[in-house]
C-alpha positions as semicolon CSV with decimal commas, in nm:
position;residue;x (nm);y (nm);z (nm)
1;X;-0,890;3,000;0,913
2;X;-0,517;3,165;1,006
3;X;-0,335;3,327;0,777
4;X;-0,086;3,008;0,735
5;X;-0,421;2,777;0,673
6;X;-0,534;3,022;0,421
7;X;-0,166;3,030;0,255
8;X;-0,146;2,612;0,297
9;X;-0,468;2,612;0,134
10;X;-0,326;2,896;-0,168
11;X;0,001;2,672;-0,252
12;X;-0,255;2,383;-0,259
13;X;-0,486;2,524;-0,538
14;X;-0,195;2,601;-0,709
15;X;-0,031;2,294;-0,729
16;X;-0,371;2,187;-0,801
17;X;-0,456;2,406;-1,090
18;X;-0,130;2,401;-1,224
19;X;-0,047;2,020;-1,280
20;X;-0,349;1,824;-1,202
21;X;-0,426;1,775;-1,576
22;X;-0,093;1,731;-1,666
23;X;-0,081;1,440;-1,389
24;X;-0,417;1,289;-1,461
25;X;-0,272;1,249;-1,873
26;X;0,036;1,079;-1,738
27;X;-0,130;0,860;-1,543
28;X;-0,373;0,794;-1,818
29;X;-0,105;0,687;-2,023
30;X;0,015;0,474;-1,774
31;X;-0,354;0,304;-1,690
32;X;-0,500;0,325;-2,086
33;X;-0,791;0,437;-1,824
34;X;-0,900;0,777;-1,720
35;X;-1,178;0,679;-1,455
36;X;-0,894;0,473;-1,247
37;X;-0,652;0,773;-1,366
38;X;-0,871;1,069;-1,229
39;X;-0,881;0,852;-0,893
40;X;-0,520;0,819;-0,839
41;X;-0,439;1,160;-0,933
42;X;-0,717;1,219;-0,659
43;X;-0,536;1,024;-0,444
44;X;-0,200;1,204;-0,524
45;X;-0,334;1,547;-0,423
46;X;-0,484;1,429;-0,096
47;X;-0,116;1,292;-0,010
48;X;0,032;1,583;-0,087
49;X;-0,193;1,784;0,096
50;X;-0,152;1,531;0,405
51;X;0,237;1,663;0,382
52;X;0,083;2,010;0,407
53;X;0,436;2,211;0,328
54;X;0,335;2,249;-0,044
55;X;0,527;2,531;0,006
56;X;0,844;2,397;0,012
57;X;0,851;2,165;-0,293
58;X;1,048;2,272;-0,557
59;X;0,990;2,072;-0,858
60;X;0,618;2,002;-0,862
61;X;0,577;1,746;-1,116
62;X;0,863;1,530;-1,007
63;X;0,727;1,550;-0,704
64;X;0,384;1,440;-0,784
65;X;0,521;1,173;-1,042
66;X;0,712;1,030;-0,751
67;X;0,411;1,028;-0,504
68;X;0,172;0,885;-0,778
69;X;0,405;0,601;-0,856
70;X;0,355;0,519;-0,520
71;X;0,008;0,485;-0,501
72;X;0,039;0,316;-0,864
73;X;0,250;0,056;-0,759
74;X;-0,008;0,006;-0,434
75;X;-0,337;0,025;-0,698
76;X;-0,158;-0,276;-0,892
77;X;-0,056;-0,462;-0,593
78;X;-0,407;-0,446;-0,490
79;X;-0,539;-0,548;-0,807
80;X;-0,332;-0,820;-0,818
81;X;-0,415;-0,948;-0,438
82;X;-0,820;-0,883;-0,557
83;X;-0,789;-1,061;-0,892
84;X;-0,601;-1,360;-0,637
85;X;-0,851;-1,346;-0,423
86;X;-1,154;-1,385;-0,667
87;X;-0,984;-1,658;-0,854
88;X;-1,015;-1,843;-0,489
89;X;-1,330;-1,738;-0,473
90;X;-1,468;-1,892;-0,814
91;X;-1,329;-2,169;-0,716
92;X;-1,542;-2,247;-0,415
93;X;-1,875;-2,412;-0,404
94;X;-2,170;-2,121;-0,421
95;X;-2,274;-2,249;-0,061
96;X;-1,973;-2,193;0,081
97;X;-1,892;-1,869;-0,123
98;X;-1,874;-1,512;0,129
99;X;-2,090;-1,246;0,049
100;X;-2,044;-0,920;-0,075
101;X;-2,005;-0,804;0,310
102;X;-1,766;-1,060;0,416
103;X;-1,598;-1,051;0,055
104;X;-1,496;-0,644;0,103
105;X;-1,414;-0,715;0,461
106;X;-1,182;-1,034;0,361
107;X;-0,966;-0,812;0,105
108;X;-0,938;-0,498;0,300
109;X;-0,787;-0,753;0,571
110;X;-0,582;-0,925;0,302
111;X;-0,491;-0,586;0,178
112;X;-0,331;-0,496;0,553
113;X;-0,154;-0,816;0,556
114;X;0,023;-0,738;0,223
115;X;0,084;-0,415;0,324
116;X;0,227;-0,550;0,692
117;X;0,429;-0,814;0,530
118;X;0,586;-0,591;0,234
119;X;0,713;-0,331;0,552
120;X;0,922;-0,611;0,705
121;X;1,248;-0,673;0,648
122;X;1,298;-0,937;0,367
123;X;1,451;-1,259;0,616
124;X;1,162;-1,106;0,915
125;X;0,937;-1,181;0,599
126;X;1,078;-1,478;0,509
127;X;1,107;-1,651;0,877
128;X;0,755;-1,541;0,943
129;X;0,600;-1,663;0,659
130;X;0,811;-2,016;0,694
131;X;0,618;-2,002;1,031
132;X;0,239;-1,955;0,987
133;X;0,217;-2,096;0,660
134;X;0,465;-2,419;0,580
135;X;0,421;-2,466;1,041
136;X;0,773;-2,511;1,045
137;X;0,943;-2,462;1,411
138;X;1,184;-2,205;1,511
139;X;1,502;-2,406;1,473
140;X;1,398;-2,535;1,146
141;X;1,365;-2,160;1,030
142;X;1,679;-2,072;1,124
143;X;1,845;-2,387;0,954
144;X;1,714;-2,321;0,642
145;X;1,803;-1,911;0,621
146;X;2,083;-2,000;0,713
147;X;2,115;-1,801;1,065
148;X;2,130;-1,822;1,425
149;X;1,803;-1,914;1,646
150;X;1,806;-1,590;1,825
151;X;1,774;-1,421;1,457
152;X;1,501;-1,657;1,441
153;X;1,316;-1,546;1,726
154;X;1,405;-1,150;1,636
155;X;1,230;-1,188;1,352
156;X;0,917;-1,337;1,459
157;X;0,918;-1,063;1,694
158;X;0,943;-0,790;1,432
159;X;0,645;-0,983;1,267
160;X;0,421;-0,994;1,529
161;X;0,484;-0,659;1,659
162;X;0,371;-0,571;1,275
163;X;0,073;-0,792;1,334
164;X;-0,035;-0,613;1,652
165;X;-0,023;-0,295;1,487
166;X;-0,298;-0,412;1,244
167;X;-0,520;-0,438;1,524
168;X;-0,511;-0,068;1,625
C-alpha cells in the first residue's frame, strides 16, 4: 500500500472510530430499529469511503448526517416500492404468483426504474410516463403540459437515453 493509501485508509478509521456510534444512535432514532440502523450507517461509511478525500471534510457529522439522509430517504423509497410491489403480489392467483427468484429480480428492476425516473427532469418524467403508461401520442403529450411538440420529443429523448443506461 503507498503512503497516501495507508493515510486514506488512517482518516478512514478515524472517521470511523470517532462517529460511527454516534451515527448508528441517530439513525436508530430515526428507524426505532438498530439492525436496519447498523446497515445504513454501514452503508454511510462505504460512501464516504467511495469519496476517498476523508481528508478534506471538515465537519464530520454533518457530513455523515447529510450522506445518511440520503441513503435514508433511498431505504424508504425502496420500502415503499417493495411493500407496492407485494401488495400486487398478494393479490395474484398462487399459480400465477413469481417466485422468490423472479420476485428479487422484479424489484431490483423496479428499483432501477424508480431510481431512472426520479433523475429526470420533472415534465421529461411527466411526458414519459403520459407515454408508456396512459399510450397517449406525442402531440397529445404536449397538449396537455402545456408545451411545444419538439419539447415533447426532447423529453422522450432524455427518457430513453435514461432507459438505455439501465441496460449497461
Amino acid at each position: 500500500m503507498t503512503a497516501p493509501d495507508l493515510s486514506a485508509a488512517r482518516d478512514v478509521g478515524v472517521l470511523y472510530t470517532d462517529h460511527h456510534s454516534w451515527l448508528q444512535q441517530w439513525l436508530r432514532a430515526r428507524l426505532g430499529n438498530a439492525c436496519d440502523a447498523a446497515d445504513l450507517a454501514h452503508d454511510t461509511f462505504l460512501r464516504v469511503i467511495e469519496r476517498r478525500r476523508v481528508a478534506e471534510i471538515n465537519e464530520p457529522r454533518a457530513f455523515l448526517t447529510t450522506v445518511a439522509r440520503g441513503i435514508l430517504v433511498n431505504w424508504y423509497q425502496r420500502r415503499a416500492l417493495e411493500s407496492a410491489f407485494l401488495e400486487a403480489l398478494a393479490a395474484l392467483p398462487e399459480a400465477e404468483a413469481p417466485s422468490p427468484e423472479q420476485r428479487y429480480l422484479i424489484l431490483e428492476t423496479l428499483t432501477q426504474v424508480d431510481a431512472m425516473l426520479d433523475s429526470l427532469p420533472p415534465r421529461a418524467r411527466q411526458a414519459f410516463l403520459l407515454s408508456q403508461l396512459d399510450g397517449l401520442k406525442y402531440d397529445d403529450i404536449a397538449t396537455r403540459l402545456g408545451c411545444s411538440l419538439i419539447s415533447v420529443k426532447r423529453y422522450m429523448k432524455q427518457a430513453f437515453l435514461a432507459c438505455l443506461c439501465l441496460m449497461d
